[in-house]
Short mmCIF file of C-alpha atoms in Angstrom, two decimals:
data_model
loop_
_atom_site.label_atom_id
_atom_site.label_comp_id
_atom_site.label_asym_id
_atom_site.label_seq_id
_atom_site.Cartn_x
_atom_site.Cartn_y
_atom_site.Cartn_z
CA MET A 1 -0.09 -0.01 -0.37
CA THR A 2 1.56 3.54 -0.99
CA LYS A 3 1.28 6.47 0.52
CA HIS A 4 0.45 9.56 -1.15
CA MET A 5 1.41 13.67 -0.62
CA SER A 6 -0.07 16.86 -1.07
CA LEU A 7 2.06 18.88 -4.13
CA ILE A 8 2.43 22.39 -3.15
CA ASP A 9 5.10 24.57 -4.37
CA GLY A 10 6.73 21.51 -6.46
CA THR A 11 7.57 19.43 -3.04
CA TRP A 12 5.31 16.72 -2.13
CA ALA A 13 3.73 17.74 1.63
CA ASP A 14 3.59 15.17 3.85
CA PHE A 15 0.24 16.23 6.62
CA GLY A 16 0.01 13.47 7.67
CA ASN A 17 -3.63 12.66 8.40
CA PHE A 18 -4.03 9.57 5.72
CA GLN A 19 -6.88 8.55 4.97
CA PRO A 20 -7.47 5.60 2.82
CA ASP A 21 -9.00 4.96 -0.29
CA ILE A 22 -11.00 2.53 -1.17
CA ASN A 23 -12.07 0.30 -4.51
CA PRO A 24 -15.43 0.25 -4.23
CA ALA A 25 -15.80 -3.39 -6.09
CA ASN A 26 -13.89 -4.52 -3.35
CA THR A 27 -13.62 -2.68 0.10
CA ASP A 28 -11.16 -5.49 1.33
CA GLU A 29 -8.94 -3.72 -1.01
CA VAL A 30 -6.96 -0.67 -0.03
CA ILE A 31 -5.47 1.30 -3.02
CA GLY A 32 -3.55 3.83 -1.38
CA GLU A 33 -3.44 6.04 1.18
CA PHE A 34 -3.21 10.18 1.17
CA SER A 35 -2.45 12.55 3.59
CA TYR A 36 -5.15 15.49 3.79
CA GLY A 37 -4.98 18.43 3.87
CA ASP A 38 -5.81 21.47 6.02
CA ALA A 39 -6.86 24.92 6.12
CA SER A 40 -3.12 26.10 5.98
CA ALA A 41 -2.28 23.91 3.72
CA VAL A 42 -3.99 25.54 1.13
CA ASP A 43 -2.32 28.98 2.66
CA GLN A 44 0.27 27.24 1.49
CA ALA A 45 0.01 26.40 -2.08
CA VAL A 46 -2.04 29.39 -2.60
CA ALA A 47 1.08 31.34 -1.85
CA ALA A 48 3.28 29.30 -3.70
CA ALA A 49 0.35 29.76 -6.71
CA LYS A 50 0.71 33.62 -6.31
CA ARG A 51 4.57 33.90 -6.58
CA ALA A 52 4.87 31.64 -9.97
CA ALA A 53 1.52 33.39 -11.40
CA PRO A 54 3.70 36.50 -12.76
CA GLY A 55 6.62 33.65 -14.20
CA TRP A 56 3.96 32.09 -15.45
CA ALA A 57 2.05 34.29 -16.81
CA ALA A 58 5.06 35.77 -18.61
CA SER A 59 6.30 32.36 -20.26
CA THR A 60 5.77 32.18 -23.96
CA PRO A 61 2.84 29.78 -25.35
CA GLN A 62 5.93 26.88 -26.31
CA VAL A 63 6.88 26.80 -22.98
CA ARG A 64 2.95 26.48 -21.93
CA HIS A 65 2.40 24.17 -25.46
CA ASP A 66 5.69 21.77 -24.52
CA LEU A 67 4.33 21.19 -21.11
CA LEU A 68 0.89 20.67 -22.30
CA ALA A 69 1.78 18.45 -24.93
CA ALA A 70 4.36 16.05 -23.20
CA VAL A 71 1.99 15.58 -20.41
CA GLY A 72 -0.80 14.51 -23.37
CA ALA A 73 1.71 12.19 -24.57
CA ALA A 74 2.43 10.91 -21.20
CA LEU A 75 -1.46 10.13 -20.63
CA ALA A 76 -2.23 8.49 -23.76
CA ASP A 77 1.09 6.49 -22.88
CA GLY A 78 0.22 5.22 -20.18
CA ALA A 79 -3.93 5.12 -20.85
CA GLN A 80 -3.38 0.97 -19.55
CA GLU A 81 -2.46 1.37 -16.39
CA TYR A 82 -3.73 4.37 -15.59
CA GLY A 83 -7.06 2.96 -16.46
CA ARG A 84 -6.81 0.30 -13.86
CA ILE A 85 -6.23 2.78 -11.44
CA LEU A 86 -8.86 4.46 -12.68
CA ALA A 87 -11.22 1.64 -12.07
CA ARG A 88 -10.53 0.54 -9.11
CA GLU A 89 -10.87 3.76 -7.72
CA GLU A 90 -14.02 5.26 -8.73
CA GLY A 91 -15.51 1.98 -9.85
CA LYS A 92 -16.43 2.08 -13.62
CA THR A 93 -15.63 -0.76 -16.28
CA LEU A 94 -12.01 -0.90 -17.25
CA ALA A 95 -12.62 -0.67 -20.71
CA GLU A 96 -14.86 2.79 -19.74
CA ALA A 97 -11.94 3.89 -17.52
CA ILE A 98 -9.32 3.58 -20.40
CA GLY A 99 -10.97 5.74 -22.67
CA GLU A 100 -11.39 8.13 -20.03
CA VAL A 101 -7.67 8.29 -20.06
CA GLY A 102 -7.80 8.54 -23.43
CA ARG A 103 -10.15 11.61 -23.40
CA ALA A 104 -7.55 13.08 -20.49
CA ALA A 105 -4.79 12.76 -22.76
CA GLN A 106 -6.86 14.74 -26.10
CA VAL A 107 -7.80 17.55 -23.76
CA PHE A 108 -4.14 18.12 -22.33
CA LYS A 109 -3.41 17.57 -26.34
CA PHE A 110 -6.09 20.85 -27.77
CA PHE A 111 -5.47 22.71 -25.29
CA ALA A 112 -1.54 22.57 -25.91
CA GLY A 113 -2.08 23.72 -28.75
CA GLU A 114 -4.74 26.33 -27.35
CA ALA A 115 -1.98 28.09 -25.85
CA LEU A 116 -0.36 28.51 -28.99
CA ARG A 117 -4.07 30.05 -31.05
CA LEU A 118 -5.10 32.19 -28.26
CA GLY A 119 -5.43 36.14 -30.35
CA GLY A 120 -6.39 39.12 -29.57
CA GLN A 121 -8.42 41.68 -31.42
CA LEU A 122 -7.30 45.16 -33.75
CA HIS A 123 -9.66 47.73 -34.00
CA PRO A 124 -9.83 51.32 -35.94
CA SER A 125 -11.18 53.45 -33.39
CA VAL A 126 -14.06 56.13 -33.78
CA ARG A 127 -11.43 59.50 -32.77
CA PRO A 128 -8.31 59.89 -35.75
CA ASP A 129 -5.10 58.59 -34.74
CA ILE A 130 -5.79 56.01 -32.15
CA ASP A 131 -5.48 52.07 -32.71
CA ILE A 132 -7.59 49.72 -30.63
CA GLU A 133 -5.55 46.49 -29.20
CA ILE A 134 -8.37 43.79 -27.38
CA THR A 135 -6.22 41.38 -25.77
CA ARG A 136 -6.83 38.34 -23.63
CA GLU A 137 -4.62 38.06 -20.07
CA PRO A 138 -4.72 35.33 -17.67
CA VAL A 139 -6.89 35.55 -14.25
CA GLY A 140 -4.32 35.00 -11.77
CA VAL A 141 -4.72 32.10 -9.17
CA VAL A 142 -8.06 29.59 -9.96
CA GLY A 143 -8.90 27.18 -7.55
CA LEU A 144 -10.21 23.54 -9.43
CA ILE A 145 -12.66 21.08 -7.29
CA THR A 146 -13.23 18.77 -9.59
CA PRO A 147 -16.10 15.53 -8.90
CA TRP A 148 -15.44 11.61 -8.06
CA ASN A 149 -17.35 10.43 -11.44
CA PHE A 150 -14.53 11.59 -13.76
CA PRO A 151 -11.77 11.43 -12.09
CA ILE A 152 -9.10 12.12 -14.53
CA ALA A 153 -11.25 13.78 -17.34
CA ILE A 154 -12.89 16.64 -15.74
CA PRO A 155 -9.49 17.43 -13.93
CA ALA A 156 -8.03 17.52 -17.14
CA TRP A 157 -10.53 20.14 -18.59
CA LYS A 158 -10.09 22.15 -16.07
CA THR A 159 -6.59 21.80 -15.79
CA ALA A 160 -5.28 22.20 -19.13
CA PRO A 161 -6.81 25.65 -20.37
CA ALA A 162 -6.08 26.99 -16.65
CA LEU A 163 -2.24 26.50 -17.74
CA ALA A 164 -2.17 27.20 -21.46
CA PHE A 165 -3.77 30.60 -20.98
CA GLY A 166 -1.14 31.09 -18.25
CA ASN A 167 -2.91 30.88 -14.37
CA CYS A 168 -1.34 28.88 -11.74
CA VAL A 169 -3.45 25.73 -10.18
CA VAL A 170 -4.62 24.86 -7.00
CA MET A 171 -6.79 21.94 -7.29
CA LYS A 172 -9.02 20.05 -4.79
CA PRO A 173 -9.56 16.70 -5.99
CA ALA A 174 -12.41 14.48 -4.54
CA ASP A 175 -12.55 12.45 -1.64
CA LEU A 176 -13.07 9.16 -3.06
CA THR A 177 -10.84 9.37 -5.92
CA PRO A 178 -7.75 11.40 -4.53
CA ALA A 179 -5.10 8.67 -6.82
CA CYS A 180 -6.08 9.79 -10.40
CA ALA A 181 -5.24 13.90 -9.75
CA GLN A 182 -1.75 12.04 -7.78
CA ILE A 183 -1.25 11.11 -11.99
CA ILE A 184 -2.28 14.39 -13.23
CA ALA A 185 0.33 16.01 -10.73
CA ARG A 186 2.75 13.16 -10.79
CA LEU A 187 3.01 14.08 -14.56
CA LEU A 188 2.92 18.02 -14.71
CA HIS A 189 5.77 17.58 -12.14
CA GLU A 190 8.30 14.79 -13.88
CA ASN A 191 7.57 16.86 -16.97
CA GLY A 192 8.88 20.27 -16.28
CA CYS A 193 6.34 22.32 -14.42
CA PRO A 194 7.42 25.04 -12.21
CA PRO A 195 7.17 25.48 -8.44
CA GLY A 196 4.19 26.83 -8.00
CA VAL A 197 2.16 26.60 -11.23
CA PHE A 198 0.51 23.54 -10.00
CA ASN A 199 -0.61 21.97 -6.71
CA LEU A 200 -3.02 20.34 -5.45
CA VAL A 201 -4.31 19.21 -1.61
CA TYR A 202 -5.92 16.95 -0.39
CA GLY A 203 -8.37 17.05 2.36
CA ARG A 204 -12.36 17.20 3.01
CA GLY A 205 -14.49 19.54 1.31
CA SER A 206 -15.51 21.36 4.34
CA VAL A 207 -12.32 22.22 4.94
CA VAL A 208 -10.27 22.60 2.15
CA GLY A 209 -12.77 23.52 -0.60
CA GLU A 210 -14.21 26.09 1.99
CA ALA A 211 -11.39 27.10 2.50
CA LEU A 212 -9.94 27.85 -1.63
CA VAL A 213 -13.28 29.46 -2.16
CA ASN A 214 -12.41 32.03 0.47
CA HIS A 215 -9.11 32.38 0.26
CA PRO A 216 -8.61 36.57 -0.68
CA ASP A 217 -5.64 35.47 -3.16
CA VAL A 218 -7.85 33.19 -5.43
CA ALA A 219 -9.14 35.07 -8.65
CA ALA A 220 -11.57 32.34 -9.86
CA ILE A 221 -13.06 29.11 -8.38
CA SER A 222 -13.86 26.31 -11.03
CA PHE A 223 -16.54 23.33 -9.39
CA THR A 224 -18.76 20.55 -10.99
CA GLY A 225 -20.04 18.33 -8.09
CA SER A 226 -23.47 18.54 -6.33
CA VAL A 227 -26.77 21.94 -7.14
CA ASP A 228 -26.65 22.50 -2.95
CA VAL A 229 -22.37 23.01 -2.78
CA GLY A 230 -22.78 24.83 -6.03
CA ASN A 231 -25.57 27.25 -4.21
CA ARG A 232 -23.51 28.25 -1.39
CA MET A 233 -20.40 28.65 -4.05
CA ALA A 234 -22.16 30.83 -5.46
CA GLU A 235 -23.26 33.01 -2.99
CA THR A 236 -19.19 32.88 -1.46
CA CYS A 237 -17.48 34.18 -4.84
CA GLY A 238 -20.63 36.87 -5.49
CA ARG A 239 -19.51 38.24 -2.09
CA LEU A 240 -16.08 38.35 -2.99
CA ARG A 241 -16.14 39.28 -6.36
CA LYS A 242 -14.22 35.98 -7.80
CA LYS A 243 -15.32 34.80 -10.75
CA LEU A 244 -17.39 31.65 -10.59
CA GLN A 245 -17.49 28.71 -12.98
CA LEU A 246 -20.22 26.18 -11.85
CA GLU A 247 -21.62 22.88 -13.09
CA MET A 248 -23.84 20.11 -11.03
CA GLY A 249 -26.26 18.57 -11.39
CA GLY A 250 -28.97 17.66 -14.57
CA LYS A 251 -32.42 15.21 -15.13
CA ASN A 252 -32.01 14.88 -18.91
CA PRO A 253 -34.92 13.66 -20.94
CA MET A 254 -34.47 11.61 -23.55
CA VAL A 255 -37.84 11.57 -25.95
CA VAL A 256 -38.50 8.29 -27.94
CA MET A 257 -41.34 9.11 -30.61
CA ASP A 258 -43.35 6.73 -32.56
CA ASP A 259 -41.15 7.46 -36.19
CA ALA A 260 -37.22 5.96 -34.06
CA ASP A 261 -35.22 3.29 -35.20
CA MET A 262 -36.28 0.99 -32.18
CA ASP A 263 -33.08 -0.53 -31.86
CA VAL A 264 -30.68 2.76 -31.84
CA ALA A 265 -33.38 4.37 -29.72
CA VAL A 266 -32.94 1.80 -27.28
CA ASN A 267 -29.04 1.15 -27.27
CA ALA A 268 -29.29 5.11 -27.43
CA CYS A 269 -31.23 4.93 -24.00
CA LEU A 270 -29.80 1.52 -22.15
CA ASN A 271 -26.13 3.60 -22.67
CA GLY A 272 -27.31 7.34 -21.54
CA ALA A 273 -28.88 5.48 -18.43
CA PHE A 274 -26.97 2.64 -17.45
CA PHE A 275 -23.53 2.84 -18.25
CA SER A 276 -20.80 4.17 -16.26
CA THR A 277 -23.31 2.66 -13.58
CA GLY A 278 -25.77 6.39 -13.77
CA GLN A 279 -22.98 8.47 -12.58
CA ARG A 280 -22.82 10.66 -15.32
CA CYS A 281 -24.58 14.49 -15.01
CA THR A 282 -25.46 13.80 -18.17
CA ALA A 283 -27.36 10.37 -17.60
CA SER A 284 -30.58 9.96 -19.33
CA SER A 285 -33.03 9.37 -16.04
CA ARG A 286 -36.49 10.82 -17.56
CA LEU A 287 -37.43 8.49 -20.68
CA ILE A 288 -40.19 10.42 -22.79
CA VAL A 289 -41.71 7.66 -24.98
CA GLN A 290 -44.50 8.62 -27.24
CA ALA A 291 -47.75 6.00 -26.83
CA GLY A 292 -47.45 4.24 -30.62
CA ILE A 293 -44.12 2.97 -29.08
CA HIS A 294 -44.52 2.58 -25.89
CA ASP A 295 -44.84 -0.78 -24.70
CA ALA A 296 -42.68 -2.24 -27.71
CA PHE A 297 -39.88 0.17 -26.60
CA VAL A 298 -40.50 -0.41 -22.89
CA GLU A 299 -40.18 -4.49 -23.52
CA LYS A 300 -36.62 -3.94 -25.58
CA LEU A 301 -35.72 -1.71 -23.12
CA SER A 302 -36.25 -3.74 -19.71
CA ALA A 303 -35.30 -6.94 -21.48
CA ALA A 304 -31.99 -5.56 -22.90
CA MET A 305 -31.53 -3.58 -19.48
CA SER A 306 -31.48 -7.03 -17.26
CA ALA A 307 -28.97 -8.51 -19.39
CA LEU A 308 -26.52 -6.32 -18.27
CA LYS A 309 -23.72 -7.68 -16.54
CA VAL A 310 -23.14 -6.33 -13.51
CA GLY A 311 -19.80 -7.46 -11.55
CA ASP A 312 -15.59 -6.52 -11.33
CA PRO A 313 -14.77 -3.67 -13.61
CA LEU A 314 -11.32 -4.95 -14.20
CA ASP A 315 -13.54 -8.73 -15.99
CA ALA A 316 -13.57 -7.34 -19.67
CA ALA A 317 -17.80 -9.67 -19.05
CA THR A 318 -18.40 -5.75 -17.12
CA GLN A 319 -20.71 -3.84 -18.44
CA ILE A 320 -21.91 -2.19 -15.39
CA GLY A 321 -19.25 -1.58 -12.38
CA PRO A 322 -19.90 -1.26 -8.44
CA VAL A 323 -21.34 2.15 -6.94
CA VAL A 324 -18.70 4.48 -5.98
CA ASP A 325 -19.46 4.01 -2.52
CA GLU A 326 -21.80 2.93 0.63
CA LYS A 327 -23.45 6.62 0.99
CA GLN A 328 -24.20 6.21 -2.83
CA LEU A 329 -26.22 3.19 -2.35
CA ALA A 330 -27.54 4.30 0.03
CA SER A 331 -28.78 7.34 -1.35
CA ASN A 332 -29.57 5.23 -5.18
CA LEU A 333 -31.87 2.12 -2.99
CA LYS A 334 -34.01 5.24 -1.12
CA TYR A 335 -34.76 6.21 -4.24
CA VAL A 336 -35.73 3.03 -5.61
CA ASP A 337 -37.78 2.08 -2.39
CA LEU A 338 -39.15 5.89 -3.39
CA ALA A 339 -40.04 4.61 -6.77
CA HIS A 340 -42.45 1.88 -5.15
CA GLN A 341 -43.65 4.38 -3.01
CA GLU A 342 -44.82 6.28 -5.64
CA ALA A 343 -46.50 3.64 -6.79
CA ALA A 344 -44.10 2.76 -10.14
CA GLU A 345 -43.43 -0.27 -11.18
CA VAL A 346 -39.84 -1.65 -10.32
CA ILE A 347 -37.60 -3.63 -12.61
CA GLY A 348 -35.08 -4.25 -10.97
CA GLY A 349 -32.65 -1.79 -8.79
CA GLN A 350 -31.40 -4.43 -5.99
CA ARG A 351 -28.31 -4.38 -3.81
CA LEU A 352 -26.73 -7.04 -5.14
CA ASN A 353 -24.10 -9.78 -3.82
CA LEU A 354 -21.07 -10.40 -6.25
CA ALA A 355 -18.12 -12.35 -5.21
CA THR A 356 -16.19 -9.54 -3.28
CA PRO A 357 -17.44 -7.31 -0.91
CA GLY A 358 -18.02 -4.13 -3.00
CA PHE A 359 -21.54 -1.71 -3.46
CA PHE A 360 -23.00 -3.40 -6.39
CA GLN A 361 -26.68 -2.35 -7.50
CA ALA A 362 -28.93 -4.11 -10.38
CA PRO A 363 -30.40 -1.24 -12.71
CA ALA A 364 -33.55 -0.79 -12.57
CA LEU A 365 -36.31 0.68 -14.86
CA PHE A 366 -39.46 2.62 -13.39
CA LEU A 367 -42.28 2.11 -15.16
CA GLY A 368 -45.65 4.18 -15.27
CA THR A 369 -44.84 7.26 -13.66
CA THR A 370 -45.42 10.72 -14.24
CA ASN A 371 -42.81 13.78 -14.70
CA ASP A 372 -44.71 14.98 -10.63
CA MET A 373 -43.53 12.53 -8.67
CA ARG A 374 -39.75 12.82 -7.21
CA ILE A 375 -38.27 9.72 -8.84
CA ASN A 376 -38.40 12.57 -12.21
CA ARG A 377 -37.76 15.80 -10.03
CA GLU A 378 -34.40 15.23 -8.76
CA GLU A 379 -31.54 13.80 -9.75
CA ILE A 380 -30.81 10.02 -8.43
CA PHE A 381 -27.20 9.70 -9.80
CA GLY A 382 -27.29 6.02 -10.29
CA PRO A 383 -28.42 3.09 -12.53
CA THR A 384 -31.83 3.70 -13.07
CA ALA A 385 -34.68 5.68 -15.56
CA SER A 386 -37.91 5.81 -15.79
CA VAL A 387 -40.48 6.33 -18.60
CA ILE A 388 -43.62 8.61 -18.92
CA LYS A 389 -45.05 8.02 -21.72
CA VAL A 390 -46.77 11.14 -24.37
CA GLY A 391 -48.81 11.64 -26.56
CA ASP A 392 -47.25 13.82 -29.27
CA LEU A 393 -44.04 16.35 -29.62
CA GLU A 394 -46.04 18.91 -27.88
CA GLU A 395 -46.45 17.19 -24.62
CA ALA A 396 -43.02 15.18 -24.85
CA ILE A 397 -41.06 19.00 -25.02
CA ALA A 398 -43.69 20.36 -22.60
CA VAL A 399 -42.45 17.37 -20.09
CA ALA A 400 -39.09 17.58 -21.10
CA ASN A 401 -38.94 21.30 -20.43
CA ASP A 402 -40.92 20.85 -16.83
CA THR A 403 -37.29 20.17 -14.14
CA GLU A 404 -34.81 22.44 -12.91
CA PHE A 405 -32.66 21.38 -14.27
CA GLY A 406 -31.22 21.85 -18.98
CA LEU A 407 -27.87 20.32 -19.37
CA SER A 408 -28.17 17.40 -22.10
CA SER A 409 -31.61 16.48 -23.47
CA GLY A 410 -31.84 14.32 -26.53
CA ILE A 411 -34.83 13.13 -29.08
CA CYS A 412 -34.87 9.68 -30.83
CA THR A 413 -37.12 10.17 -33.84
CA SER A 414 -36.86 9.69 -37.98
CA SER A 415 -38.42 13.21 -38.71
CA LEU A 416 -35.87 16.13 -39.52
CA LYS A 417 -39.40 18.13 -38.64
CA SER A 418 -39.44 16.87 -35.14
CA ALA A 419 -35.47 16.93 -34.38
CA ARG A 420 -35.38 20.52 -35.85
CA GLU A 421 -38.29 21.19 -33.42
CA TYR A 422 -36.68 19.44 -30.93
CA ARG A 423 -33.64 21.67 -30.63
CA ARG A 424 -34.92 24.72 -31.34
CA ARG A 425 -37.27 24.55 -28.00
CA ALA A 426 -34.70 22.04 -25.82
CA GLN A 427 -34.55 23.86 -23.12
CA ALA A 428 -30.41 22.43 -22.36
CA GLY A 429 -27.48 23.70 -23.08
CA MET A 430 -26.63 20.29 -24.68
CA LEU A 431 -28.82 18.91 -27.40
CA MET A 432 -28.65 15.06 -28.92
CA VAL A 433 -30.92 13.45 -31.80
CA ASN A 434 -30.37 9.92 -31.91
CA LEU A 435 -27.45 9.72 -29.67
CA PRO A 436 -26.81 8.73 -26.05
CA THR A 437 -27.13 12.17 -23.55
CA ALA A 438 -24.24 11.16 -22.45
CA GLY A 439 -21.29 11.41 -24.43
CA VAL A 440 -19.57 14.51 -25.76
CA ASP A 441 -16.45 16.03 -27.52
CA TYR A 442 -13.50 17.73 -25.92
CA HIS A 443 -13.33 19.85 -28.59
CA VAL A 444 -16.70 21.72 -28.51
CA PRO A 445 -18.21 23.94 -25.37
CA PHE A 446 -19.94 21.95 -22.65
CA GLY A 447 -22.59 23.08 -19.76
CA GLY A 448 -26.20 23.62 -19.52
CA ARG A 449 -28.77 25.80 -17.99
CA LYS A 450 -31.05 26.58 -15.07
CA GLY A 451 -29.72 24.52 -12.30
CA SER A 452 -27.42 22.89 -14.45
CA SER A 453 -24.52 25.44 -14.73
CA PHE A 454 -23.79 28.78 -14.02
CA GLY A 455 -20.92 31.00 -15.41
CA PRO A 456 -19.20 30.13 -18.55
CA ARG A 457 -18.90 26.88 -21.05
CA GLU A 458 -16.56 24.49 -20.02
CA GLN A 459 -13.72 22.70 -23.37
CA GLY A 460 -13.08 23.78 -26.41
CA SER A 461 -12.26 27.78 -27.50
CA PHE A 462 -15.02 28.25 -25.13
CA ALA A 463 -12.51 27.95 -21.53
CA ALA A 464 -11.11 31.26 -22.85
CA GLU A 465 -14.12 32.76 -21.48
CA PHE A 466 -13.53 31.84 -17.82
CA TYR A 467 -9.69 31.47 -17.59
CA THR A 468 -8.83 34.92 -19.00
CA VAL A 469 -10.26 38.57 -18.31
CA VAL A 470 -9.92 40.90 -21.20
CA LYS A 471 -8.17 44.06 -21.58
CA THR A 472 -8.76 46.75 -24.40
CA SER A 473 -5.90 49.42 -24.91
CA TYR A 474 -6.21 52.46 -26.62
CA VAL A 475 -2.92 53.55 -27.77
CA PHE A 476 -2.27 57.43 -29.58
CA ALA A 477 0.82 57.27 -31.87
CA GLY A 478 0.92 61.56 -31.91
#
């Protein structure tokens, strides 16, 4: 069992207070122990980032490109090794985990290119003999608070643009997935990241996260996590006038029209609802199905769901790994009980006892539901989906939009007219046609509307909106 430290000012910092990292598929296995810091550790990390900020902001685009490209290449080369760590730590299948590491590599490589592409604008003034130049500059010290469900991809898509655009970083990763954050920290360190430019502090959100959000020398916070925590951050950052980026919950609809290709619809819903154990903010949790296809669709989807193999994520035959921990599993099972109480017909959803002690759950489908049920209002974040029967496209759109969230939304149809109408009226940041609601590209913006997101988009060239500030310069040559 290996002990791991935080990274502060280019040095591995031992704060004692080592906490175990448990394999959710086999709770007898401790992957490693991680030294948890406190508010004083945050003070040290922010001070180091503040000292490093002027030099990193003044570094050339080539220097930043080379660092990010090297980390991207190292991630790609080590995808098999790092994927096994991710699968053991978070519980997603090995194939999904290796794919996520590959995505992190792509993100670093993309933002290596963005470091070279960041430009500005020149404008003529409305006054004579004056030139106007619009440029982007780094924000300064950025705090990154990352979730457990994509423990290497999301830290990558926050860290890479922050560094590409000349910021210094203090990252607080999720308690449940510290090993994946360690991979990114180690690769940055080994590939020549200057001391203080990237800092990693382990610790409880209520301690380390709170200190990071409230620190006066942190100019911006990027957070992915729960709605409740995000709302509190919005209040704090508003009061302190910090730049803020929030990615929070989802209750994503997938509409299935009568004219949908049945196999396409079933596969899209199966993937979107249950893969990655349903632990995706973009998961299809509300399946809104037109009456004419409803019964046949439910029959095929329930059969496909029941055939999914739940098990050890390192087993190549496994299609769904464990839930991330006991607390999340208990929450999932409460919602299964609630579905019974709300008079839904429940298929699956029970806890599974397998060969190793772990947090395994059968996927669940809730039938005969209405959109006003709690199971259709609240994010569950597990391998569950509800089916809601509707009469036509107009009703489907109304039900799809009747939620406090607005992250991802989808429709399965063979009608270009229906697809166009749904794309135009869906109240979501991302829209899928004949595709799962989960599954996005890295070179285009990611984010939602309403209660799902706040602030500028993540990923792609749009990331510059959060990680830079705009300066307008007026020059009179005389």
